[in-house]
C-alpha positions as protocol buffer text, in pm:
chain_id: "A"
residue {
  index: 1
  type: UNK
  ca { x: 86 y: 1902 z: -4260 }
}
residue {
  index: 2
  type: UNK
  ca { x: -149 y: 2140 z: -4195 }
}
residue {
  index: 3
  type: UNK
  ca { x: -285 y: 2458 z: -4482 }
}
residue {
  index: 4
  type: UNK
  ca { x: -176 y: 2638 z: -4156 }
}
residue {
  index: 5
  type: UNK
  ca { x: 151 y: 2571 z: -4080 }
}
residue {
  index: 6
  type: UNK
  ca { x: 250 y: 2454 z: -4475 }
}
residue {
  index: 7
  type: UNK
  ca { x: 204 y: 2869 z: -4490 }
}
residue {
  index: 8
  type: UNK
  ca { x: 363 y: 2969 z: -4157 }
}
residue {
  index: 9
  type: UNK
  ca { x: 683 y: 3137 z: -4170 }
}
residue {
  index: 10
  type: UNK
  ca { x: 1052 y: 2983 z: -4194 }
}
residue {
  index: 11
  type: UNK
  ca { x: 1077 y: 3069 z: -3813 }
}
residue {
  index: 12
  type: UNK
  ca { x: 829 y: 3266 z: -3641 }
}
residue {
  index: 13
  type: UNK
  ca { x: 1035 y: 3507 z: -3396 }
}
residue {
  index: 14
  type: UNK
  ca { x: 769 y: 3688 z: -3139 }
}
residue {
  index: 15
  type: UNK
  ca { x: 778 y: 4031 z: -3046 }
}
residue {
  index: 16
  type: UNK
  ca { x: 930 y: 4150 z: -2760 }
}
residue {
  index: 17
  type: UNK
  ca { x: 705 y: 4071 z: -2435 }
}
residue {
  index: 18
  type: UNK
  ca { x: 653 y: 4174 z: -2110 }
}
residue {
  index: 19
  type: UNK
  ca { x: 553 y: 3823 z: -1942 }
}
residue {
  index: 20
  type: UNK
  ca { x: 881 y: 3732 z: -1885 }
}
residue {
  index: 21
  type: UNK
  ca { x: 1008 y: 4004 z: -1603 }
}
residue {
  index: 22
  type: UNK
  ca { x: 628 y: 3974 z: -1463 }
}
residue {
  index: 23
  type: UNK
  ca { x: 685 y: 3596 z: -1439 }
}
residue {
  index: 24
  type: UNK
  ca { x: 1039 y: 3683 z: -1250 }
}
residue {
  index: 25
  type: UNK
  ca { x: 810 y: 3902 z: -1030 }
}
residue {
  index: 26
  type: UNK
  ca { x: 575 y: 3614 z: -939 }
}
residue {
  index: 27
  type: UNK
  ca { x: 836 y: 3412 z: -860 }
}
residue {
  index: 28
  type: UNK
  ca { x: 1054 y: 3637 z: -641 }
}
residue {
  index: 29
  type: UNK
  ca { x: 721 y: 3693 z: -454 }
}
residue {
  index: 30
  type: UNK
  ca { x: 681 y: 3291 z: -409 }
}
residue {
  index: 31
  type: UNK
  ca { x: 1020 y: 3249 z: -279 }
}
residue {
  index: 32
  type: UNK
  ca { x: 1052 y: 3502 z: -71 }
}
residue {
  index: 33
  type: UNK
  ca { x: 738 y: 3433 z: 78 }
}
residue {
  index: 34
  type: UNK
  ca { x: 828 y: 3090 z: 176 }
}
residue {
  index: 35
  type: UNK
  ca { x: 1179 y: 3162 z: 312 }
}
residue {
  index: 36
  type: UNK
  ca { x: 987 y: 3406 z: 550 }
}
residue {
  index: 37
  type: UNK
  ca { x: 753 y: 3112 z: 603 }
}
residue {
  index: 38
  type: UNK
  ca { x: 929 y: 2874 z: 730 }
}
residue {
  index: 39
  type: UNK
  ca { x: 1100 y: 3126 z: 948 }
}
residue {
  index: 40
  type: UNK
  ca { x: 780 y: 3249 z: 1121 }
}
residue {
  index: 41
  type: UNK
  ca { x: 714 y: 3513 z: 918 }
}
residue {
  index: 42
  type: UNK
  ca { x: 400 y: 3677 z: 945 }
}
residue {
  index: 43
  type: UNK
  ca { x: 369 y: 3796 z: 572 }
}
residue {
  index: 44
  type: UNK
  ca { x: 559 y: 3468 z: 433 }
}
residue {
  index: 45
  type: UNK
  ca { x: 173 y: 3308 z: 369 }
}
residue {
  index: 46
  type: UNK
  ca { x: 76 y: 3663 z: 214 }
}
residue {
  index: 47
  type: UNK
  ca { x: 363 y: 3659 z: -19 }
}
residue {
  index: 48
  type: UNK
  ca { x: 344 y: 3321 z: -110 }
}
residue {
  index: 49
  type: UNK
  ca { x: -15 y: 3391 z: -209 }
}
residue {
  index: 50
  type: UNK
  ca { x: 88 y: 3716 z: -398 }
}
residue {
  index: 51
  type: UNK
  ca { x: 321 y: 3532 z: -550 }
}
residue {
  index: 52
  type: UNK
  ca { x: 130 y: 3238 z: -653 }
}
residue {
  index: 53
  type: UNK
  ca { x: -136 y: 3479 z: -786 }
}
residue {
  index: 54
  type: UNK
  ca { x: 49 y: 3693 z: -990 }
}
residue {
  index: 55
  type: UNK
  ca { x: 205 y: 3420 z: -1153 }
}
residue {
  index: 56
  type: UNK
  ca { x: -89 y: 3275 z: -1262 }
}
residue {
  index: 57
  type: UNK
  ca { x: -216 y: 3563 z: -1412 }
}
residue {
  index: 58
  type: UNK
  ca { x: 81 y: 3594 z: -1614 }
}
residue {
  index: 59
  type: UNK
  ca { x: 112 y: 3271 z: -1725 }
}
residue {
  index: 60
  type: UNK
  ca { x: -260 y: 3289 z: -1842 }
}
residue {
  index: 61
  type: UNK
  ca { x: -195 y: 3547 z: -2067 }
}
residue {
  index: 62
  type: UNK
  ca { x: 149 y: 3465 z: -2129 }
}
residue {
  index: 63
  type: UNK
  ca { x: 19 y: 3105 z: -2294 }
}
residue {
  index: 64
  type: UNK
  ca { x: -291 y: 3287 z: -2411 }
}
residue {
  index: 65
  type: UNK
  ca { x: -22 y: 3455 z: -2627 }
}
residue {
  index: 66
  type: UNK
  ca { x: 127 y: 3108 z: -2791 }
}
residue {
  index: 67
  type: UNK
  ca { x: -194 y: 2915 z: -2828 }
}
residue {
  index: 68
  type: UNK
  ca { x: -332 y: 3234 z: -3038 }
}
residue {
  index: 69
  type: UNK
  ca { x: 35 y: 3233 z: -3229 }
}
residue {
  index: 70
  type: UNK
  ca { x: -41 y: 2860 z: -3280 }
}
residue {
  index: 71
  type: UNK
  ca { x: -360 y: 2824 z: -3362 }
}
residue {
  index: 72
  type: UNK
  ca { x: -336 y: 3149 z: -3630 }
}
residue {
  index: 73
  type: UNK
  ca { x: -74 y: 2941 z: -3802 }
}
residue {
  index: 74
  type: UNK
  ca { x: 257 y: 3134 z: -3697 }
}
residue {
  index: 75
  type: UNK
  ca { x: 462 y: 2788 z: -3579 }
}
residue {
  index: 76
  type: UNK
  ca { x: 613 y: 2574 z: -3831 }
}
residue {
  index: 77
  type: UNK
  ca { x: 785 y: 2203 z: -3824 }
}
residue {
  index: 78
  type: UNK
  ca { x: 1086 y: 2409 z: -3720 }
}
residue {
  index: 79
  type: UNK
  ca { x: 947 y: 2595 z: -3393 }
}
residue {
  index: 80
  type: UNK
  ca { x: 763 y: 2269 z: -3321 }
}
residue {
  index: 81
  type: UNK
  ca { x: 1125 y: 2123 z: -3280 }
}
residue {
  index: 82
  type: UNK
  ca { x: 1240 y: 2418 z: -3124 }
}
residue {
  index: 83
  type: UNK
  ca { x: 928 y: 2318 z: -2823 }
}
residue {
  index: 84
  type: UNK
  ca { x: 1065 y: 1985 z: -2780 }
}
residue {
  index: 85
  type: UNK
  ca { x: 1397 y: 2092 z: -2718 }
}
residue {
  index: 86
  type: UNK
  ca { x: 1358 y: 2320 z: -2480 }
}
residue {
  index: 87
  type: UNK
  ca { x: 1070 y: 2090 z: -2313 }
}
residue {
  index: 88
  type: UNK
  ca { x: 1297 y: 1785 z: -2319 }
}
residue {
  index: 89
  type: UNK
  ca { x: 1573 y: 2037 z: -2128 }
}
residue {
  index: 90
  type: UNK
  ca { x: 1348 y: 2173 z: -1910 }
}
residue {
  index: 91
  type: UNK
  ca { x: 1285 y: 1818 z: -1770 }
}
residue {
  index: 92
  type: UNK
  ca { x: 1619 y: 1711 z: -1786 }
}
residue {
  index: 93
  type: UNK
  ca { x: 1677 y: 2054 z: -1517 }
}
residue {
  index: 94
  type: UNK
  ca { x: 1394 y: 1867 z: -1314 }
}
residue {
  index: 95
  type: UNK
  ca { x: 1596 y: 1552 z: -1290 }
}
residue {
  index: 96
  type: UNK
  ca { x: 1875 y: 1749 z: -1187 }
}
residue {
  index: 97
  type: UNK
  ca { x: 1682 y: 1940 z: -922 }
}
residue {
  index: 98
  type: UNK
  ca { x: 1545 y: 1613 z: -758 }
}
residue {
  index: 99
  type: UNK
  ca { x: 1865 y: 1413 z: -810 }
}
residue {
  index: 100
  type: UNK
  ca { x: 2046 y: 1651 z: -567 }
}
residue {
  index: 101
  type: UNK
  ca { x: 1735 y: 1612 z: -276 }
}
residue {
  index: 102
  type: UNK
  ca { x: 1788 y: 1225 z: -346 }
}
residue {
  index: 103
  type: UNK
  ca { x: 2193 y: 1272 z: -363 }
}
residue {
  index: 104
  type: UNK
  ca { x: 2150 y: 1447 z: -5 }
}
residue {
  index: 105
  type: UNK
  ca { x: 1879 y: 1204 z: 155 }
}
residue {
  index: 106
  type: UNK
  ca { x: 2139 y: 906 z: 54 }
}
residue {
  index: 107
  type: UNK
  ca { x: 2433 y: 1145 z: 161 }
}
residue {
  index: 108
  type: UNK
  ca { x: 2280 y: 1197 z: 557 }
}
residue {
  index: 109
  type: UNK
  ca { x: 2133 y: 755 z: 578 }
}
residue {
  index: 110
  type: UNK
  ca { x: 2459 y: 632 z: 403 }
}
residue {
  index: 111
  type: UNK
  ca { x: 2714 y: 843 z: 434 }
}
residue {
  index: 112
  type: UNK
  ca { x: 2690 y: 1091 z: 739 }
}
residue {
  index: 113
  type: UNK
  ca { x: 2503 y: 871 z: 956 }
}
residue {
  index: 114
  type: UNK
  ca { x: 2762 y: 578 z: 999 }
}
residue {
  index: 115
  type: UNK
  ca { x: 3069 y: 850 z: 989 }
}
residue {
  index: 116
  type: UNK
  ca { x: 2903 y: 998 z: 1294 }
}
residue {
  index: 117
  type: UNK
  ca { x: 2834 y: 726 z: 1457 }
}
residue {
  index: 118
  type: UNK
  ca { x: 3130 y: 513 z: 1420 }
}
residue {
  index: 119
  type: UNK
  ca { x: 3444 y: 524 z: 1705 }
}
residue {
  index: 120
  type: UNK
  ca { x: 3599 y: 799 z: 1585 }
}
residue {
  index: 121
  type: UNK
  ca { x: 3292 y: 1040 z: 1708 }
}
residue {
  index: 122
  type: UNK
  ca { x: 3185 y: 893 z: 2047 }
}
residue {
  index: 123
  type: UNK
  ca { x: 3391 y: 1165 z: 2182 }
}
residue {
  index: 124
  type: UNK
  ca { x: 3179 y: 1402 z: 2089 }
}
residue {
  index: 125
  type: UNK
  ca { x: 2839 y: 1234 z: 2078 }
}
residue {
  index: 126
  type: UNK
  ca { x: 2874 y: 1008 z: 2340 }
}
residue {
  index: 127
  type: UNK
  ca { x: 2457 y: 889 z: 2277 }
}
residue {
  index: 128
  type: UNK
  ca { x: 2493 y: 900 z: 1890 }
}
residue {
  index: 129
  type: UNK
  ca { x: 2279 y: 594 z: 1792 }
}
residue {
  index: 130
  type: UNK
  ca { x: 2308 y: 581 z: 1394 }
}
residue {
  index: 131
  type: UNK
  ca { x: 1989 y: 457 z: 1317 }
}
residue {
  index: 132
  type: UNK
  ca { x: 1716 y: 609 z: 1038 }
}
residue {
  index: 133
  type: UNK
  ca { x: 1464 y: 745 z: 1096 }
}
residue {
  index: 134
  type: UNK
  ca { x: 1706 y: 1016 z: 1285 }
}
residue {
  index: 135
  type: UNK
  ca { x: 1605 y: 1339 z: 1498 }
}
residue {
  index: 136
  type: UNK
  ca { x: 1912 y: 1419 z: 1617 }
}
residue {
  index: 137
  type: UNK
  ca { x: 2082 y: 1458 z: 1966 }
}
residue {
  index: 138
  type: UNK
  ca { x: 1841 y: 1376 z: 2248 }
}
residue {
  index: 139
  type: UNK
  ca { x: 1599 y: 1643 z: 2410 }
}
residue {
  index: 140
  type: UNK
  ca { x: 1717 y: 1860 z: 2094 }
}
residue {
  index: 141
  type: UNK
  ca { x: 1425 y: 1817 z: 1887 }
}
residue {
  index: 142
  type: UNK
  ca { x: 1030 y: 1671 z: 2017 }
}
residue {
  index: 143
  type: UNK
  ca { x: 974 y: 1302 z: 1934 }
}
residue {
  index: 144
  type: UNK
  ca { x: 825 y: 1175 z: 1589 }
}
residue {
  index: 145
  type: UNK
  ca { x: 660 y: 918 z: 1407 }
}
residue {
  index: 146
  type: UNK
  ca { x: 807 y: 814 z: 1044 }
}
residue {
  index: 147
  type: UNK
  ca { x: 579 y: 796 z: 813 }
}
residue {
  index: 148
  type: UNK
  ca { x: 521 y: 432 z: 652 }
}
residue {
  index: 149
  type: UNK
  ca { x: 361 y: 370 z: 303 }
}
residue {
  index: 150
  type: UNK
  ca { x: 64 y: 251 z: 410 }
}
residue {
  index: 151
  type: UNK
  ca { x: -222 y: 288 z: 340 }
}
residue {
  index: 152
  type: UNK
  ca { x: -181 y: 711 z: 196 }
}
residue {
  index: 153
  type: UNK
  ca { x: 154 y: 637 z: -11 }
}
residue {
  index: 154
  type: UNK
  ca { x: 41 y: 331 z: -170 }
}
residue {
  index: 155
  type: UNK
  ca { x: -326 y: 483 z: -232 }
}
residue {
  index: 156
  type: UNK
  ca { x: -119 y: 748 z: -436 }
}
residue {
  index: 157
  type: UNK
  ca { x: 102 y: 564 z: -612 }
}
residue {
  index: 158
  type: UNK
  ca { x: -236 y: 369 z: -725 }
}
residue {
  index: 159
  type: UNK
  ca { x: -391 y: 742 z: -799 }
}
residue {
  index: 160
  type: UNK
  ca { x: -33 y: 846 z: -1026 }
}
residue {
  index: 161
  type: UNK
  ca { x: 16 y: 495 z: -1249 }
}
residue {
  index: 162
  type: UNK
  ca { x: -367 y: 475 z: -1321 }
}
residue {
  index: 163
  type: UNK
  ca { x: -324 y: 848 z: -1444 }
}
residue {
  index: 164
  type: UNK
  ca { x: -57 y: 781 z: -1666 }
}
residue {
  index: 165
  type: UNK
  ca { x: -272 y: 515 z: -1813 }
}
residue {
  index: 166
  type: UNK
  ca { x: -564 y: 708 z: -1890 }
}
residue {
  index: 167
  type: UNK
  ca { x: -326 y: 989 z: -1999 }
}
residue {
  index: 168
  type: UNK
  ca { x: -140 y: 747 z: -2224 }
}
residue {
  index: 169
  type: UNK
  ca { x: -532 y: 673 z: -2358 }
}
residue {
  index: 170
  type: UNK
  ca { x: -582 y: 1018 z: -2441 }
}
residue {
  index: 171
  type: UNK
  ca { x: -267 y: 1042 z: -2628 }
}
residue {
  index: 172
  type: UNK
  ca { x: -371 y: 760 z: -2825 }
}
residue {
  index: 173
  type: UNK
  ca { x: -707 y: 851 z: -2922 }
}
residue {
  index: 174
  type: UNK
  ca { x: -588 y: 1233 z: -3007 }
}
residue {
  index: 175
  type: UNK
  ca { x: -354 y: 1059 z: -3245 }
}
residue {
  index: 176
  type: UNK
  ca { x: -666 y: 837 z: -3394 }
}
residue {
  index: 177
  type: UNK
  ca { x: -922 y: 1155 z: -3419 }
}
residue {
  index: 178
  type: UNK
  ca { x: -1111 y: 1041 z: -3135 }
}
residue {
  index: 179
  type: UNK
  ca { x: -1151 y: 1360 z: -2974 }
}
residue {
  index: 180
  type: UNK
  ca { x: -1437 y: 1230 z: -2758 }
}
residue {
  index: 181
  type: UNK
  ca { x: -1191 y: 1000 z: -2573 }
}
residue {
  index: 182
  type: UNK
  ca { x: -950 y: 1201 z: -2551 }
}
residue {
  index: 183
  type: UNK
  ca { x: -1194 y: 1437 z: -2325 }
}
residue {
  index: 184
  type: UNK
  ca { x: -1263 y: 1165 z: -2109 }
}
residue {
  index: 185
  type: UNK
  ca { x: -916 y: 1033 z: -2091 }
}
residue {
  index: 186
  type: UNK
  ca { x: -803 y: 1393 z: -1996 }
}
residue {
  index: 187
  type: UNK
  ca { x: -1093 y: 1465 z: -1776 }
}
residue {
  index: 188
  type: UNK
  ca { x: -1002 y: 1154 z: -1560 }
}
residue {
  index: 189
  type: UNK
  ca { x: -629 y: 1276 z: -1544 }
}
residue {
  index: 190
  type: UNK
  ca { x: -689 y: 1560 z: -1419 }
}
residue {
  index: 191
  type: UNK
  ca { x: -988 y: 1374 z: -1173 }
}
residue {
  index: 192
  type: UNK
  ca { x: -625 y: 1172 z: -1042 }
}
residue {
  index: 193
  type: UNK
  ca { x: -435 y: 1401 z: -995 }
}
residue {
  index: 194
  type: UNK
  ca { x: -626 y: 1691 z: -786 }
}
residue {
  index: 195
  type: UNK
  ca { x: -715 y: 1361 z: -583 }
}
residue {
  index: 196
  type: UNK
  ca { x: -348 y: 1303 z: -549 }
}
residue {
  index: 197
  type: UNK
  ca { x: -297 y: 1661 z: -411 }
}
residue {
  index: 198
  type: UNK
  ca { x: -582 y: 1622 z: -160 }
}
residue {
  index: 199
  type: UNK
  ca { x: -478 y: 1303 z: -38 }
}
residue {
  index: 200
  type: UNK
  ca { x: -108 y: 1417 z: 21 }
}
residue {
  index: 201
  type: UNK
  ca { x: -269 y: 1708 z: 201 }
}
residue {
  index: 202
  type: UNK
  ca { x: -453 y: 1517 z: 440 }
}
residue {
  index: 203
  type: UNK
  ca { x: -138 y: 1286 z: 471 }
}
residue {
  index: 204
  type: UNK
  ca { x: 68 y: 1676 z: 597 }
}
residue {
  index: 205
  type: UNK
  ca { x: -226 y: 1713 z: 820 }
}
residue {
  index: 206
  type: UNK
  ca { x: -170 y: 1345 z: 937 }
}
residue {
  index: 207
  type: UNK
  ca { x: 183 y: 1387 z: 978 }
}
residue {
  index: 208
  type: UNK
  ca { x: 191 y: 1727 z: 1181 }
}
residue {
  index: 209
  type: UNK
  ca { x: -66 y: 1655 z: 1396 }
}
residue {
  index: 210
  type: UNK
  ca { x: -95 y: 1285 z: 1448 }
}
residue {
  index: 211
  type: UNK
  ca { x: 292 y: 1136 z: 1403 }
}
residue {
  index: 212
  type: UNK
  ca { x: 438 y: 1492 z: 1508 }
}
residue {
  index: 213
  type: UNK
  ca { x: 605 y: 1512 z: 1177 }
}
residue {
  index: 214
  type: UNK
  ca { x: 745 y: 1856 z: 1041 }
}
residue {
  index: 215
  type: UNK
  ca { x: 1000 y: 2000 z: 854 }
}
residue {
  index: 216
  type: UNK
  ca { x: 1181 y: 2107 z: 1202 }
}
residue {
  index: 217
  type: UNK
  ca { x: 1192 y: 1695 z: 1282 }
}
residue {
  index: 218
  type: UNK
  ca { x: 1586 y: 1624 z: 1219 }
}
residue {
  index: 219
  type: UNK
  ca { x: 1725 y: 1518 z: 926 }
}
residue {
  index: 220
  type: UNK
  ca { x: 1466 y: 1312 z: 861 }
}
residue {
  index: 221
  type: UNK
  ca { x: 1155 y: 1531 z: 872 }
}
residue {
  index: 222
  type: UNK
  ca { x: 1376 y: 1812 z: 667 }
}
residue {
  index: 223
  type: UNK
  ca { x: 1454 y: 1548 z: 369 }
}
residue {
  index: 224
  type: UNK
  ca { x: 1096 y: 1447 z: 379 }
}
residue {
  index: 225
  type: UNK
  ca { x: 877 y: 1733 z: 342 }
}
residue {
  index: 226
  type: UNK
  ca { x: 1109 y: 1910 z: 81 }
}
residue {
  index: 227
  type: UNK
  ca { x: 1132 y: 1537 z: -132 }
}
residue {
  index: 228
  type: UNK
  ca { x: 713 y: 1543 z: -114 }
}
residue {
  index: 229
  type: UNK
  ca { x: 662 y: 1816 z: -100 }
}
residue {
  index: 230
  type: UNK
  ca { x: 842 y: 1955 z: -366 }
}
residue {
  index: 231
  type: UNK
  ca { x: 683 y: 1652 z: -611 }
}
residue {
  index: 232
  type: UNK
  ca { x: 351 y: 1755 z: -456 }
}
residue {
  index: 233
  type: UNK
  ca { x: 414 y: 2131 z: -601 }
}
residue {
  index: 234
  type: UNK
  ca { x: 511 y: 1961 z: -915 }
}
residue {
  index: 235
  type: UNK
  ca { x: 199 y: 1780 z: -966 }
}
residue {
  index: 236
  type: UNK
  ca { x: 18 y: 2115 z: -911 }
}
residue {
  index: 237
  type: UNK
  ca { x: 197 y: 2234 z: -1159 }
}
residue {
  index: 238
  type: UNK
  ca { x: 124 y: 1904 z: -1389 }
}
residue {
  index: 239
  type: UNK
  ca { x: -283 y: 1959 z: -1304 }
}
residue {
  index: 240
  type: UNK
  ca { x: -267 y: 2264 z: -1452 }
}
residue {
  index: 241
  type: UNK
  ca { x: -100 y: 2207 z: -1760 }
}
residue {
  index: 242
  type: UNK
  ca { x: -306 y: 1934 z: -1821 }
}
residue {
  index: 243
  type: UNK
  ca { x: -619 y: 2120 z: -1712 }
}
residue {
  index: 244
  type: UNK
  ca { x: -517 y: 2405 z: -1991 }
}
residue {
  index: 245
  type: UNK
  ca { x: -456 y: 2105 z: -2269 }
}
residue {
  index: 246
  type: UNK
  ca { x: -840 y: 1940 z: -2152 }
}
residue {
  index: 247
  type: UNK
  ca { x: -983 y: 2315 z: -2211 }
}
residue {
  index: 248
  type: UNK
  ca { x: -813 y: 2375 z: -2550 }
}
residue {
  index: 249
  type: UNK
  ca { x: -931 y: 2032 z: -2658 }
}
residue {
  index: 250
  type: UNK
  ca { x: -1297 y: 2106 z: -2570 }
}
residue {
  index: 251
  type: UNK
  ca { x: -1223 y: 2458 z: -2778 }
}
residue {
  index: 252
  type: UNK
  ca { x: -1163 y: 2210 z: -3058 }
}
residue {
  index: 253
  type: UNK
  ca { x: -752 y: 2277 z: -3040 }
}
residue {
  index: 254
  type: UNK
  ca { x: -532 y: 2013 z: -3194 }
}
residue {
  index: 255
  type: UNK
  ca { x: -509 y: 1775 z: -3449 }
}
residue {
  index: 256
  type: UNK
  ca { x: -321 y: 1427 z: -3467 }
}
residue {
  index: 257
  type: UNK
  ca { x: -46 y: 1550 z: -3646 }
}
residue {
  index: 258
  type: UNK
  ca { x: 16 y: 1881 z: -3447 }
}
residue {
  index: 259
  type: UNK
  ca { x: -24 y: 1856 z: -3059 }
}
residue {
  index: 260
  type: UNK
  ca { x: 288 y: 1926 z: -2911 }
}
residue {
  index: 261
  type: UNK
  ca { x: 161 y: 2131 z: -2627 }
}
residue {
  index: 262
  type: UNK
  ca { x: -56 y: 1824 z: -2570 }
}
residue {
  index: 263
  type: UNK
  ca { x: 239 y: 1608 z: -2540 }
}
residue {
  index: 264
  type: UNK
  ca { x: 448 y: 1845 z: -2396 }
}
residue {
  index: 265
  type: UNK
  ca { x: 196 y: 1814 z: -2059 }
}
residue {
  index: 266
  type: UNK
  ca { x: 214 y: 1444 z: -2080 }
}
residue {
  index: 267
  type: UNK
  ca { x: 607 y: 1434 z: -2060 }
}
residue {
  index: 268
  type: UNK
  ca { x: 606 y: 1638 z: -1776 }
}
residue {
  index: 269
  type: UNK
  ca { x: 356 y: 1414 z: -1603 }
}
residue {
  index: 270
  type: UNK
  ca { x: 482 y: 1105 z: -1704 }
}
residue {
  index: 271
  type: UNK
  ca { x: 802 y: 1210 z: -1526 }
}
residue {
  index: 272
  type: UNK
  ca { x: 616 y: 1327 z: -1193 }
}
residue {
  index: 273
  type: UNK
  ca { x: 479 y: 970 z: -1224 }
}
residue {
  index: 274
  type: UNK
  ca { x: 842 y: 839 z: -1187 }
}
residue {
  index: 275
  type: UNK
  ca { x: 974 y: 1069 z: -991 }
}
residue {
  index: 276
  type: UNK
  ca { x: 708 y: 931 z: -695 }
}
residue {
  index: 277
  type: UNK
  ca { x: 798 y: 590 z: -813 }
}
residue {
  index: 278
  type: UNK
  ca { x: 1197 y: 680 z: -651 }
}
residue {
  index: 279
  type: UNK
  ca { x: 1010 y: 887 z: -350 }
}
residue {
  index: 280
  type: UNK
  ca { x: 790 y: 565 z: -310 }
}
residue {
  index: 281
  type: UNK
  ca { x: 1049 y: 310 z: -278 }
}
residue {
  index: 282
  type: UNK
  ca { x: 1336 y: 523 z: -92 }
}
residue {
  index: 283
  type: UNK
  ca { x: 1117 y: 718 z: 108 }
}
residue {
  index: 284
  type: UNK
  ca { x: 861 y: 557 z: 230 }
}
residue {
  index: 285
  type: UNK
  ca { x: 983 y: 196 z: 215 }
}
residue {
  index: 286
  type: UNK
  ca { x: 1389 y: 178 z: 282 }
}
């Protein structure tokens, strides 16, 4: 251990802050943006961006706040456990959150889709064909294109598992003192995944355009955009907590004993990583 934290207190308990309510602000901003949005809203893109923006700023100076607490030697063994806790809940919430998109995509293919379909409901949709893709009753909604897994999907499941290898390298040389490697290992993560987030926003461009794809397209184009699109904001998110660890170790931060923040980016990334896997394979494939 550390001079540092052998000296820090018993618990360190932080002073009453303001970045939490401004955080709530940034995300009320966000969401209300993109309900207005996707409802045609001419100030849902201005929100969003207000939104986006704000919270930013706040979490900049919100996490400018720990690493300073950190680094000065405040955190001991005890809020180091205290970090993993609440990281390892936070991505059990995440599991959650995507489990119930999964639970309803397998709910509408293998549940609702044969029920309305079967004898019962001819009656009252006398063309019913229960068949996935699905855009629901004729005429109702324009003609699509599903998207298949080739060649965008697969390129980005490529882009994700080579990530979490050269993450997985960086963890390893931070561990050994090779702080040299661990810049590169980072630098390529990051490298991975904004190239992720590119190619998943030429595949939207693709899909709207080209297979006439959107979130209005039935069942189907509803469970698709907010499955992908929801991992796509996700791996945002991932970039730039993994952008913020590659910056503090340039600034010298870490050491192989105490990294957590390090390793708390690389959980959250190595779980985007399998959440795709499950959007991958049920998605794109079945």
């Amino acid at each position: 251990m550390s001079a540092n934290r052998a000296n820090a207190p018993y618990y360190f308990v932080p002073a009453p802050s303001r970045h939490p309510i401004l955080a709530s602000i940034g995300l009320l901003g966000f969401g209300g943006g993109m309900a207005g949005w996707v409802n045609g809203a001419s100030w849902g893109p201005w929100a969003v961006l207000f939104g986006v923006a704000w919270l930013l700023f706040t979490l900049y100076h919100w996490f400018g706040d720990a690493i300073s607490e950190s680094e000065g030697g405040q955190y001991s063994q005890r809020v180091d456990v205290s970090y993993r806790w609440s990281m390892s809940w936070f991505i059990f919430s995440e599991v959650m959150f995507f489990a119930a998109f999964f639970g309803a995509l397998f709910y509408a293919r293998q549940l609702a889709m044969p029920w309305l379909g079967d004898l019962n409901n001819k009656l009252l949709w006398p063309d019913f064909a229960a068949n996935w893709p699905h855009a629901g009753p004729g005429g109702v909604i324009e003609k699509f294109t599903a998207m298949t897994p080739w060649p965008l999907p697969t390129i980005n499941t490529a882009l994700l598992l080579t990530s979490g290898v050269t993450l997985t390298y960086a963890h390893h040389a931070l561990r050994d003192g090779h702080r040299q490697k661990v810049i590169w290992g980072m630098f390529l993560t990051v490298a991975l995944g904004a190239l992720f987030i590119g190619c998943q926003a030429y595949e939207y461009i693709h899909a709207y355009h080209e297979l006439n794809l959107k979130l209005s397209s039935g069942i189907y184009g509803s469970t698709f955009f907010m499955l992908t699109g929801f991992h796509g904001f996700h791996v945002t998110m991932g970039v730039i907590m993994l952008t913020v660890a590659l910056i503090r170790v340039i600034r010298g931060h870490f050491t192989a004993e105490h990294h957590f923040a390090f390793e708390g980016a690389a959980w959250y990334w190595h779980f985007v990583d399998v959440v795709w896997l499950g959007l991958y394979v049920v998605v794109y494939w079945l």
